[in-house]
Amino acid sequence: MGGGWVRAGLVVGLVASAVALQARWGAEAANRDVEIVLDGPDWTALALREGRDPLEVFAAARERGATAVAVYEQTLVRLAQAGEVLVRTGGDAAALARAGGRDPVVDAVGAARIRAQAVYVAGPPDQLAFVERGFADLLGPHRVRRIGGVLEVTGVPEDLQQVPLGYRPQDLAVYDRVGLRPILRLRNYPGMTADALRVRVDRLAAAGRGGPVVFELQEVLGYERLLPQAARALQAAGYTYGRIEVFNVRRKQRGEDQLASLMRPRVIRLFSLTPDELLAASPQDNLDKFVRAARERNIRILYLRPLQPTAGVSGTALNVEFVGRLSAELRRLGLRPGPARPLADPAVPWPAWVGAVVGSVAAISWGLHLLGRAVGVAPGRWLAGIAAATVAASAAVVPLGPPALWRQGLALLVACLVPVAAVAGSLPGGPLRRPVAGALRTLWVASAVSTAGGVLVAALLTGWEFMMAARVFVGVKVAHVIPVALVALVTATAALPPRHWREAAARMWAWSDRPLRVRYAVGVLVAALAAVVLLGRSGNFGLPVPAAEERLRELLEDALVARPRTKEYLLGHPALVLAALCAARGWKAAAVVLAAVGTVGQASIINSFAHIHTPLLYTFWRTANGLVLGSVLGAAAAAVVVRAGPMIWGSRPRP
């Protein structure tokens, strides 16, 4: 392994990591409430299209498990559509005046006093008072005046009709009657001043609602120069930030990263599907996406727009049933439909973090020792010196808070080098008395080492910013490909390692002078294609999943607590079992290739632990399920190979 200090460092690191992960486990275990939020306008429109009272539909959804409803700020457009006020642009009012038509606005203002760059609002006194206050708060009182019982607001009419005016008491109280918590959907206004922002949030605080706020359109409140003021005001008013999870950067709201950082830890992650996304999938597929978000990614607000009904189907019945099924699935998984709360920032003691660094440096040193041996570079004292310097530097930055970039760098090195140690250190060096059992032992030993590496990575990255996906592990694709290449190198030179790096270079040069055979060229192309697929399938933005695999995933999700990763149980783990058989038999070329393929599964284990926004218990279950299924498939493949051994190898092992 490279010395007693490496072993000791690994023990220290694993113990310290257990302490760090205990803090994370406590934060996750205390955060099991999932808010099921209905989009207010869309659900209202659904009910009205079927001639039903929207409040009856909301009450039915509440009985099936819905907990909240999203309420949008009033605008002139929304008030006019609801028949609360009469709105005329200056151009429309002037045209009516020229045509000689009777109109309340024209009659009150007079044709000569109508201004083109203005809007005019007529309505009951209480509604006009609400509109006047909203515009005065946001634009200033000099932009608003009363003329003969009509409100005149100067500016570009198209912009003025979309200005957020806030909430009336009845806009929120109506949902209290059916037991749903109002979730405010606020709209930013680009020309807003710091004073206007403070007044807006003060009025929200006066409503006494608290809870999450979700922002409408493309910007968060205060973007971009008033974000600190917006964060302070929202926190002072008792609100939390409902941050929308997106898998496409074009859907990100401008300013969301900065606001999330400023409001830490008062942030709750939210998952929703757009109307187009809902239409593109079946109700069952959409249900699975919502459940998966809560179970696998610690999402605690599920935002529901209504499904579109097909011919002969009641839209309200379909959607109320959908809410009931979603609520039942959450309860089955140990989650509770209820008011969502922010995830607590886990308090990791600084000795635990330093201990995790010690373990990580020891693991990295182990991998570097094997790699150095493969290329003819003796580790020497320089490796221990670098390890000591890394630990000292990490300890020095603890009082400042462990920098995220530093932690990610160490985690990436662990993710790249531990699979090398796991695979190369577990392959048998000679014949196996019980071939199938011995090959399975190789898989389990390697997976135990990789799980230990994953625990170290999880401890390094444990923190609010990673758990809330405000920061993500940036080395996912690299950590899938680099270990495969390194394992191929280490296993290829294991029997006869070079004595010096010059000898390694000479071997490489001699190898490159060989003629290129067609089978080698085909092998290189296949390997390159496999690398492209592996990179494309990793991360959130990648190649689409084939329909057959998607169906297999669904079956495993239904049957198991946590769905294992396909690249582990169907590819990497069986390949590593076969690699052990080939290594024991002395079939070197096959052992090298299969060991490289088997590394995919080991790298995937560590990558699962690097997804810090995934609940820790789910990651352990996923890893265990993948190992069990991979062992079954690997044992079956190994049994076939053992029985067919004479036909494959002949009477003697191949060199």
XYZ file of C-alpha atoms in Angstrom:
655
model
C 0.000 0.000 0.000
C 2.984 2.319 0.229
C 3.829 2.413 3.927
C 2.361 2.252 7.403
C 1.646 5.980 7.422
C -0.741 5.477 4.507
C -2.676 2.820 6.398
C -2.790 4.962 9.510
C -3.916 7.974 7.498
C -6.744 5.981 5.932
C -7.984 4.832 9.336
C -7.879 8.391 10.680
C -9.654 9.668 7.582
C -12.472 7.143 7.734
C -13.112 7.778 11.424
C -13.139 11.537 10.861
C -15.366 11.140 7.801
C -17.871 9.202 9.897
C -18.072 12.190 12.248
C -18.593 14.606 9.342
C -21.228 12.406 7.720
C -23.045 12.040 11.024
C -23.601 15.797 10.989
C -24.888 15.597 7.441
C -27.117 12.636 8.280
C -28.685 14.576 11.137
C -29.489 17.532 8.879
C -31.049 15.275 6.230
C -33.033 13.173 8.689
C -34.617 16.296 10.181
C -35.710 17.565 6.767
C -38.399 15.145 5.579
C -41.332 17.488 4.886
C -42.147 18.023 1.204
C -44.375 20.910 0.107
C -46.799 20.097 -2.722
C -47.567 23.473 -4.311
C -50.308 24.072 -6.885
C -49.849 26.820 -9.456
C -52.765 29.142 -8.602
C -53.641 30.681 -12.007
C -53.236 27.445 -13.965
C -55.328 25.375 -11.562
C -57.947 28.120 -11.469
C -58.122 28.137 -15.288
C -58.428 24.330 -15.285
C -61.442 24.490 -12.967
C -63.122 27.327 -14.884
C -62.768 25.481 -18.192
C -64.892 22.698 -16.714
C -67.382 25.052 -15.104
C -66.296 24.244 -11.570
C -65.642 26.471 -8.597
C -61.836 26.766 -8.318
C -61.991 26.702 -4.518
C -63.763 23.343 -4.633
C -60.976 21.946 -6.795
C -58.319 23.382 -4.482
C -60.108 21.859 -1.487
C -60.232 18.459 -3.197
C -56.518 18.661 -3.927
C -55.903 19.617 -0.303
C -57.726 16.498 0.855
C -55.480 14.378 -1.385
C -52.235 15.864 -0.046
C -51.597 19.313 -1.546
C -50.216 21.714 1.045
C -49.842 25.102 -0.668
C -50.847 27.228 -3.624
C -48.668 29.685 -5.551
C -50.205 33.166 -5.637
C -48.917 35.679 -8.172
C -48.663 39.420 -7.570
C -51.416 41.562 -8.979
C -50.801 43.558 -12.150
C -53.105 45.786 -14.171
C -53.508 42.987 -16.697
C -54.600 40.494 -14.045
C -56.932 42.948 -12.338
C -58.552 43.841 -15.661
C -58.953 40.187 -16.678
C -60.688 39.517 -13.353
C -63.037 42.458 -13.931
C -61.745 44.311 -10.866
C -60.782 47.496 -12.735
C -61.123 49.067 -16.168
C -57.788 49.827 -17.846
C -57.222 52.068 -20.852
C -53.924 52.945 -22.433
C -53.535 56.572 -23.421
C -53.684 55.594 -27.097
C -56.903 53.613 -26.682
C -58.551 56.403 -24.691
C -57.554 59.002 -27.296
C -58.954 56.828 -30.113
C -62.254 56.467 -28.277
C -62.397 60.218 -27.741
C -61.827 60.909 -31.452
C -64.541 58.419 -32.379
C -66.952 60.195 -30.092
C -67.695 57.063 -28.071
C -68.762 57.149 -24.444
C -66.197 55.696 -22.035
C -65.785 56.155 -18.264
C -62.121 57.080 -18.647
C -62.703 59.589 -21.450
C -65.653 61.084 -19.635
C -63.707 61.487 -16.392
C -60.410 62.730 -17.814
C -61.576 64.668 -20.839
C -60.287 64.214 -24.366
C -57.927 67.179 -24.154
C -56.137 65.908 -21.057
C -55.428 62.350 -22.231
C -51.722 61.547 -22.536
C -50.446 58.936 -24.980
C -47.629 57.739 -22.672
C -49.861 56.802 -19.760
C -52.428 54.297 -18.590
C -55.775 55.153 -17.001
C -57.488 53.009 -14.397
C -61.127 53.239 -13.329
C -62.817 51.177 -10.674
C -64.136 51.053 -7.101
C -62.348 53.287 -4.589
C -60.719 50.413 -2.700
C -59.278 48.975 -5.895
C -57.996 52.344 -7.046
C -56.376 52.884 -3.649
C -54.576 49.532 -3.961
C -53.376 50.300 -7.507
C -52.300 53.829 -6.551
C -50.311 52.597 -3.580
C -48.610 49.885 -5.631
C -47.493 52.276 -8.355
C -46.482 54.972 -5.890
C -44.357 52.523 -3.886
C -42.546 51.266 -6.964
C -42.412 54.259 -9.323
C -42.761 57.183 -6.950
C -45.819 59.330 -6.181
C -44.898 61.842 -8.913
C -45.852 59.270 -11.577
C -49.389 58.745 -10.241
C -52.299 61.171 -9.972
C -56.102 61.156 -9.762
C -58.223 62.893 -12.342
C -61.943 62.936 -11.751
C -62.067 59.542 -10.050
C -59.670 57.956 -12.573
C -56.062 57.042 -11.874
C -53.411 58.220 -14.341
C -49.971 56.550 -14.338
C -47.347 57.928 -16.708
C -44.859 55.751 -18.563
C -44.771 53.223 -21.364
C -48.229 51.589 -21.308
C -46.964 48.118 -22.200
C -44.539 48.186 -19.257
C -46.994 49.707 -16.801
C -49.544 46.965 -17.341
C -47.023 44.352 -16.114
C -45.708 46.249 -13.080
C -46.076 44.123 -9.902
C -48.474 45.842 -7.517
C -48.327 43.455 -4.558
C -51.141 41.566 -2.852
C -54.530 42.468 -1.456
C -55.631 40.748 1.770
C -58.278 38.752 -0.086
C -55.718 37.434 -2.584
C -54.154 35.351 0.172
C -57.005 34.850 2.651
C -59.140 32.994 0.120
C -56.813 29.990 0.254
C -56.751 29.895 4.024
C -60.369 28.801 3.909
C -59.441 25.579 2.118
C -56.348 24.902 4.240
C -53.666 25.719 1.670
C -50.650 27.841 2.513
C -50.113 30.747 0.080
C -46.667 30.705 -1.554
C -45.814 34.133 -2.954
C -44.588 34.410 -6.545
C -42.844 37.771 -6.698
C -41.874 39.664 -9.835
C -38.785 41.823 -10.097
C -38.983 45.350 -11.531
C -35.778 46.567 -13.225
C -36.239 50.232 -12.287
C -36.835 49.544 -8.600
C -34.877 51.583 -6.058
C -33.563 50.381 -2.708
C -36.298 52.332 -0.901
C -38.989 50.842 -3.116
C -37.666 47.338 -2.503
C -37.734 47.864 1.253
C -41.312 49.162 1.141
C -42.421 46.187 -0.978
C -40.971 43.630 1.404
C -42.292 45.525 4.437
C -45.789 45.200 3.003
C -45.218 41.470 2.529
C -44.072 41.216 6.142
C -47.207 43.041 7.265
C -49.248 40.251 5.697
C -47.612 37.964 8.269
C -47.261 34.981 5.957
C -43.599 33.978 6.014
C -42.698 30.757 4.234
C -41.044 30.362 0.831
C -41.153 32.917 -1.975
C -40.671 31.904 -5.608
C -39.799 34.401 -8.293
C -41.625 34.869 -11.553
C -40.132 35.301 -15.032
C -36.366 35.484 -15.661
C -35.041 37.418 -12.647
C -34.978 37.174 -8.884
C -36.010 40.109 -6.735
C -33.382 42.852 -6.677
C -31.404 41.677 -9.703
C -28.752 42.774 -10.090
C -27.540 45.668 -7.906
C -30.051 45.270 -5.083
C -29.510 41.581 -4.328
C -27.908 42.166 -0.891
C -30.774 44.460 0.113
C -33.331 41.957 -1.195
C -31.745 39.107 0.766
C -31.645 41.098 4.000
C -35.211 42.318 3.613
C -36.627 38.858 2.846
C -34.802 37.292 5.773
C -35.931 40.045 8.137
C -39.509 39.431 7.013
C -39.209 35.706 7.770
C -39.230 34.475 4.178
C -37.164 31.731 2.570
C -36.029 31.519 -1.046
C -37.594 28.759 -3.147
C -34.838 28.114 -5.667
C -35.973 26.436 -8.884
C -33.863 23.464 -9.955
C -32.990 23.577 -13.647
C -31.092 21.210 -15.953
C -30.746 23.797 -18.689
C -28.719 26.954 -18.081
C -31.124 28.933 -20.258
C -33.855 28.337 -17.678
C -31.824 29.725 -14.786
C -33.192 32.903 -13.283
C -30.711 35.739 -13.366
C -29.212 36.383 -9.945
C -30.291 33.084 -8.366
C -26.770 31.942 -7.458
C -25.950 35.194 -5.690
C -29.275 35.350 -3.876
C -28.957 31.750 -2.679
C -25.524 32.507 -1.267
C -26.750 35.681 0.419
C -29.773 33.959 1.976
C -27.896 30.905 3.236
C -29.271 28.782 4.837
C -32.821 30.074 4.236
C -33.105 28.361 0.851
C -35.355 25.485 -0.236
C -34.874 23.698 -3.548
C -37.908 23.512 -5.833
C -38.677 21.167 -8.729
C -41.224 21.864 -11.447
C -42.062 20.800 -14.982
C -43.017 23.271 -17.686
C -46.283 22.764 -19.618
C -44.283 21.529 -22.624
C -42.409 19.023 -20.445
C -45.674 17.776 -18.963
C -47.127 17.248 -22.431
C -44.050 15.355 -23.641
C -44.445 12.537 -21.079
C -47.175 10.333 -19.653
C -48.735 11.092 -16.244
C -46.837 8.128 -14.773
C -43.519 9.407 -16.129
C -44.245 12.863 -14.743
C -45.134 11.352 -11.379
C -41.855 9.438 -11.364
C -39.925 12.652 -12.040
C -41.477 14.423 -9.070
C -40.940 11.459 -6.765
C -37.356 11.060 -7.947
C -36.676 14.738 -7.265
C -37.766 14.405 -3.642
C -36.165 11.022 -3.036
C -32.838 11.357 -4.884
C -32.067 15.090 -4.811
C -33.400 16.390 -1.487
C -35.947 18.590 -3.289
C -38.470 19.822 -0.747
C -40.893 21.881 -2.860
C -42.749 20.110 -5.671
C -44.452 22.699 -7.858
C -47.404 21.286 -9.822
C -48.850 22.770 -12.958
C -51.922 20.832 -14.107
C -51.665 17.950 -16.547
C -53.559 18.504 -19.775
C -56.517 16.115 -20.090
C -57.212 14.030 -23.187
C -60.583 13.461 -24.845
C -63.147 11.984 -22.491
C -61.114 12.710 -19.344
C -61.986 15.240 -16.651
C -58.997 17.514 -16.166
C -59.813 18.331 -12.561
C -60.319 14.676 -11.630
C -57.092 13.690 -13.399
C -55.043 16.288 -11.562
C -56.581 15.759 -8.140
C -55.854 12.052 -8.543
C -52.277 12.922 -9.557
C -51.840 14.879 -6.318
C -53.151 11.900 -4.338
C -50.774 9.470 -6.029
C -47.841 11.805 -5.494
C -48.678 12.220 -1.824
C -49.020 8.466 -1.368
C -45.651 7.814 -3.024
C -43.932 10.353 -0.802
C -45.368 8.739 2.322
C -44.313 5.296 1.087
C -40.738 6.554 0.893
C -40.765 7.976 4.416
C -41.360 11.594 3.374
C -44.183 13.766 4.698
C -46.332 16.168 2.658
C -46.221 19.375 4.677
C -44.717 22.844 4.972
C -41.150 22.750 3.675
C -38.316 24.037 5.825
C -34.765 25.012 4.895
C -32.074 22.381 5.185
C -29.877 23.045 8.206
C -26.222 23.812 7.613
C -24.445 20.737 9.054
C -21.968 21.678 11.744
C -18.845 19.652 10.935
C -16.142 19.999 13.641
C -12.894 21.266 12.180
C -10.883 18.246 13.456
C -13.221 16.015 11.458
C -12.579 18.016 8.313
C -8.805 17.912 8.831
C -9.047 14.175 9.521
C -10.919 13.680 6.252
C -8.105 15.549 4.509
C -5.544 13.231 6.157
C -7.444 10.184 4.897
C -7.818 11.670 1.437
C -4.120 12.464 1.183
C -3.299 8.913 2.278
C -5.628 7.494 -0.396
C -4.128 9.760 -3.036
C -0.635 8.684 -1.977
C -1.627 5.031 -2.320
C -2.794 5.605 -5.866
C 0.300 7.643 -6.743
C 2.516 4.869 -5.354
C 0.933 2.332 -7.722
C 1.067 4.759 -10.614
C 4.711 5.606 -9.917
C 5.595 1.928 -9.878
C 3.927 1.489 -13.270
C 6.005 4.243 -14.896
C 9.279 3.509 -13.127
C 9.216 6.394 -10.634
C 9.978 5.385 -7.051
C 7.810 7.344 -4.595
C 10.698 8.166 -2.277
C 10.400 10.792 0.416
C 8.903 13.360 -1.917
C 5.515 11.668 -1.728
C 5.422 11.822 2.062
C 6.591 15.443 1.919
C 3.827 16.453 -0.460
C 1.285 14.634 1.706
C 2.456 16.413 4.859
C 2.425 19.806 3.118
C -1.114 19.222 1.835
C -2.402 18.326 5.302
C -0.651 21.334 6.846
C -2.060 23.707 4.231
C -5.558 22.293 4.751
C -5.304 22.715 8.508
C -4.139 26.299 8.045
C -7.238 27.320 6.088
C -9.725 25.756 8.533
C -10.176 28.977 10.589
C -11.161 30.743 7.346
C -13.614 28.021 6.391
C -12.469 25.217 4.071
C -12.424 26.743 0.551
C -14.794 24.961 -1.819
C -12.247 24.878 -4.649
C -9.619 23.285 -2.399
C -12.077 20.656 -1.239
C -13.148 19.904 -4.796
C -9.529 19.524 -5.881
C -8.788 16.964 -3.165
C -12.064 15.163 -3.902
C -11.208 14.973 -7.605
C -7.799 13.436 -6.876
C -9.423 10.869 -4.591
C -12.035 10.063 -7.255
C -9.321 9.566 -9.899
C -6.785 7.552 -7.863
C -8.780 5.419 -5.414
C -10.343 3.287 -8.210
C -6.790 2.541 -9.355
C -5.877 1.272 -5.899
C -9.180 -0.582 -5.590
C -8.846 -2.524 -8.840
C -5.075 -3.005 -9.012
C -4.869 -3.904 -5.336
C -7.612 -6.518 -5.464
C -6.763 -8.508 -8.611
C -5.339 -11.952 -7.787
C -1.687 -12.599 -8.487
C -2.067 -16.334 -9.015
C -4.559 -19.196 -9.420
C -7.784 -19.224 -7.406
C -8.761 -22.392 -5.536
C -12.445 -21.548 -5.970
C -12.544 -19.453 -9.141
C -16.064 -18.000 -8.915
C -15.906 -17.253 -5.182
C -12.417 -15.816 -5.520
C -13.450 -13.589 -8.411
C -16.424 -12.318 -6.420
C -14.088 -11.611 -3.517
C -12.075 -9.396 -5.851
C -15.192 -7.408 -6.686
C -16.216 -7.021 -3.048
C -12.750 -6.002 -1.875
C -12.435 -3.445 -4.669
C -15.924 -2.095 -3.961
C -15.130 -1.781 -0.258
C -12.055 0.295 -1.106
C -14.052 2.443 -3.548
C -16.807 2.925 -0.970
C -14.177 4.083 1.505
C -12.958 6.537 -1.128
C -16.533 7.674 -1.659
C -16.930 8.246 2.086
C -13.815 10.438 2.049
C -15.150 12.427 -0.905
C -18.538 12.806 0.776
C -16.876 14.089 3.948
C -14.714 16.562 2.017
C -17.749 17.970 0.230
C -20.162 17.913 3.163
C -21.469 21.429 3.490
C -24.575 23.463 2.848
C -23.445 24.763 -0.560
C -22.923 21.244 -1.934
C -25.992 19.739 -0.262
C -28.142 22.474 -1.808
C -26.430 22.091 -5.215
C -25.323 25.727 -5.035
C -21.964 24.162 -5.852
C -21.504 20.820 -7.610
C -18.613 18.414 -7.977
C -17.048 19.656 -11.215
C -14.889 16.620 -11.978
C -17.607 14.082 -12.795
C -16.566 13.369 -16.379
C -12.828 13.406 -15.648
C -13.285 11.055 -12.695
C -15.017 8.527 -14.970
C -12.361 8.384 -17.699
C -8.986 8.994 -16.036
C -9.200 5.972 -13.669
C -9.938 3.649 -16.602
C -6.767 4.718 -18.410
C -4.658 4.561 -15.246
C -5.869 1.066 -14.346
C -5.029 -0.140 -17.850
C -1.507 1.242 -17.407
C -0.980 -0.155 -13.901
C -2.315 -3.655 -14.661
C -0.417 -3.881 -17.953
C 2.914 -3.314 -16.174
C 2.131 -5.140 -12.921
C 3.982 -8.367 -13.830
C 7.160 -6.618 -14.972
C 7.251 -2.998 -13.837
C 9.981 -0.762 -15.304
C 12.953 -0.119 -13.040
C 13.285 3.506 -14.132
C 11.197 6.061 -15.937
C 13.686 5.934 -18.826
C 12.937 2.236 -19.194
C 9.214 3.001 -19.210
C 9.739 5.631 -21.894
C 11.850 3.211 -23.930
C 9.128 0.573 -23.727
C 6.547 3.075 -24.868
C 8.747 4.154 -27.752
C 9.355 0.571 -28.812
C 5.657 -0.185 -28.589
C 4.805 2.810 -30.786
C 7.170 1.476 -33.478
C 5.062 -1.631 -34.012
C 2.954 -1.870 -37.172
C -0.694 -0.952 -36.712
C -2.920 -3.964 -37.144
C -6.537 -3.752 -38.107
C -7.731 -5.406 -34.917
C -5.817 -2.877 -32.815
C -7.223 -0.004 -34.849
C -10.742 -1.367 -34.381
C -10.050 -1.745 -30.664
C -8.925 1.879 -30.400
C -12.049 3.077 -32.212
C -14.280 0.985 -29.958
C -12.501 2.332 -26.871
C -12.849 5.910 -28.137
C -16.551 5.385 -28.816
C -17.019 3.880 -25.350
C -15.259 6.894 -23.803
C -17.537 9.287 -25.675
C -20.627 7.393 -24.515
C -19.304 7.262 -20.940
C -18.686 11.007 -20.923
C -22.006 11.722 -22.580
C -23.945 9.605 -20.083
C -22.377 11.231 -17.011
C -23.708 14.409 -15.426
C -27.090 16.087 -15.853
C -26.551 17.157 -19.444
C -25.788 14.185 -21.636
C -26.915 11.577 -24.094
C -30.542 10.414 -23.873
C -31.327 7.127 -22.159
C -32.582 4.363 -24.520
C -36.194 3.334 -24.027
C -35.287 -0.209 -22.953
C -32.900 1.056 -20.290
C -35.472 3.592 -19.118
C -37.967 0.778 -18.654
C -35.382 -1.270 -16.754
C -34.710 1.701 -14.504
C -38.405 2.027 -13.736
C -38.657 -1.666 -12.833
C -35.691 -1.392 -10.477
C -37.079 1.777 -8.887
C -40.321 -0.047 -8.157
C -38.599 -3.149 -6.796
C -35.737 -1.627 -4.785
C -35.324 1.122 -2.226
C -32.740 2.810 -4.445
C -32.130 2.134 -8.123
C -28.529 1.044 -8.746
C -26.510 2.622 -11.510
C -26.550 0.737 -14.800
C -22.824 1.217 -15.389
C -22.137 -0.533 -12.093
C -24.297 -3.665 -11.992
C -24.619 -4.262 -15.738
C -21.112 -3.328 -16.898
C -18.393 -2.561 -14.373
C -18.992 -5.150 -11.661
C -19.414 -8.196 -13.962
C -16.359 -7.073 -15.948
C -14.240 -6.901 -12.791
C -15.308 -10.417 -11.805
C -14.205 -11.678 -15.212
C -10.984 -9.671 -14.953
C -10.157 -11.531 -11.738
C -10.720 -14.885 -13.454
C -8.497 -13.893 -16.367
C -5.775 -12.585 -14.051
C -5.839 -15.814 -12.036
C -5.612 -17.859 -15.222
C -2.751 -15.773 -16.585
C -4.625 -14.396 -19.587
C -2.955 -11.015 -19.363
C -4.459 -9.149 -22.317
C -8.043 -10.003 -21.363
C -7.353 -9.190 -17.715
C -6.073 -5.715 -18.591
C -9.054 -4.907 -20.816
C -11.641 -6.271 -18.387
C -9.985 -4.565 -15.420
C -10.204 -1.247 -17.259
C -13.887 -1.851 -17.957
C -14.430 -2.920 -14.355
C -12.968 0.386 -13.212
C -16.051 2.093 -14.638
C -18.109 0.563 -11.839
C -15.620 1.536 -9.141
C -15.420 5.124 -10.389
C -19.211 5.216 -10.436
C -19.360 4.220 -6.756
C -17.238 7.207 -5.792
C -19.200 9.456 -8.133
C -22.431 8.482 -6.345
C -20.984 9.728 -3.058
C -19.850 12.939 -4.790
C -23.519 13.817 -5.432
C -23.859 15.578 -2.097
C -27.385 16.786 -2.842
C -28.460 13.126 -2.877
C -29.434 11.818 0.589
C -26.604 9.867 2.185
C -28.742 6.845 3.048
C -29.989 6.635 -0.542
C -26.379 6.608 -1.795
C -25.468 3.699 0.487
C -28.556 1.770 -0.606
C -27.807 2.469 -4.273
C -24.218 1.260 -3.884
C -25.263 -1.900 -2.036
C -27.958 -2.752 -4.578
C -25.532 -2.271 -7.444
C -23.004 -4.539 -5.757
C -25.550 -7.287 -5.134
C -26.954 -7.218 -8.667
C -23.479 -6.926 -10.170
C -22.338 -9.900 -8.100
C -25.236 -12.017 -9.346
C -24.552 -11.163 -12.982
C -20.800 -11.471 -12.477
C -21.127 -14.872 -10.814
C -23.303 -16.107 -13.667
C -20.795 -14.874 -16.257
C -17.908 -16.328 -14.264
C -19.605 -19.727 -14.019
C -20.039 -19.789 -17.796
C -16.406 -18.851 -18.336
C -15.158 -21.494 -15.886
C -17.181 -24.223 -17.568
C -16.101 -23.068 -21.004
C -12.505 -22.523 -19.891
C -10.884 -25.343 -21.858
C -12.535 -24.170 -25.062
C -11.483 -20.538 -24.419
C -7.963 -20.996 -23.038
C -6.990 -24.441 -24.220
C -4.880 -26.651 -22.027
C -2.493 -23.887 -20.935
C -2.946 -20.250 -20.019
C -2.066 -17.779 -22.676
C 0.886 -15.480 -22.001
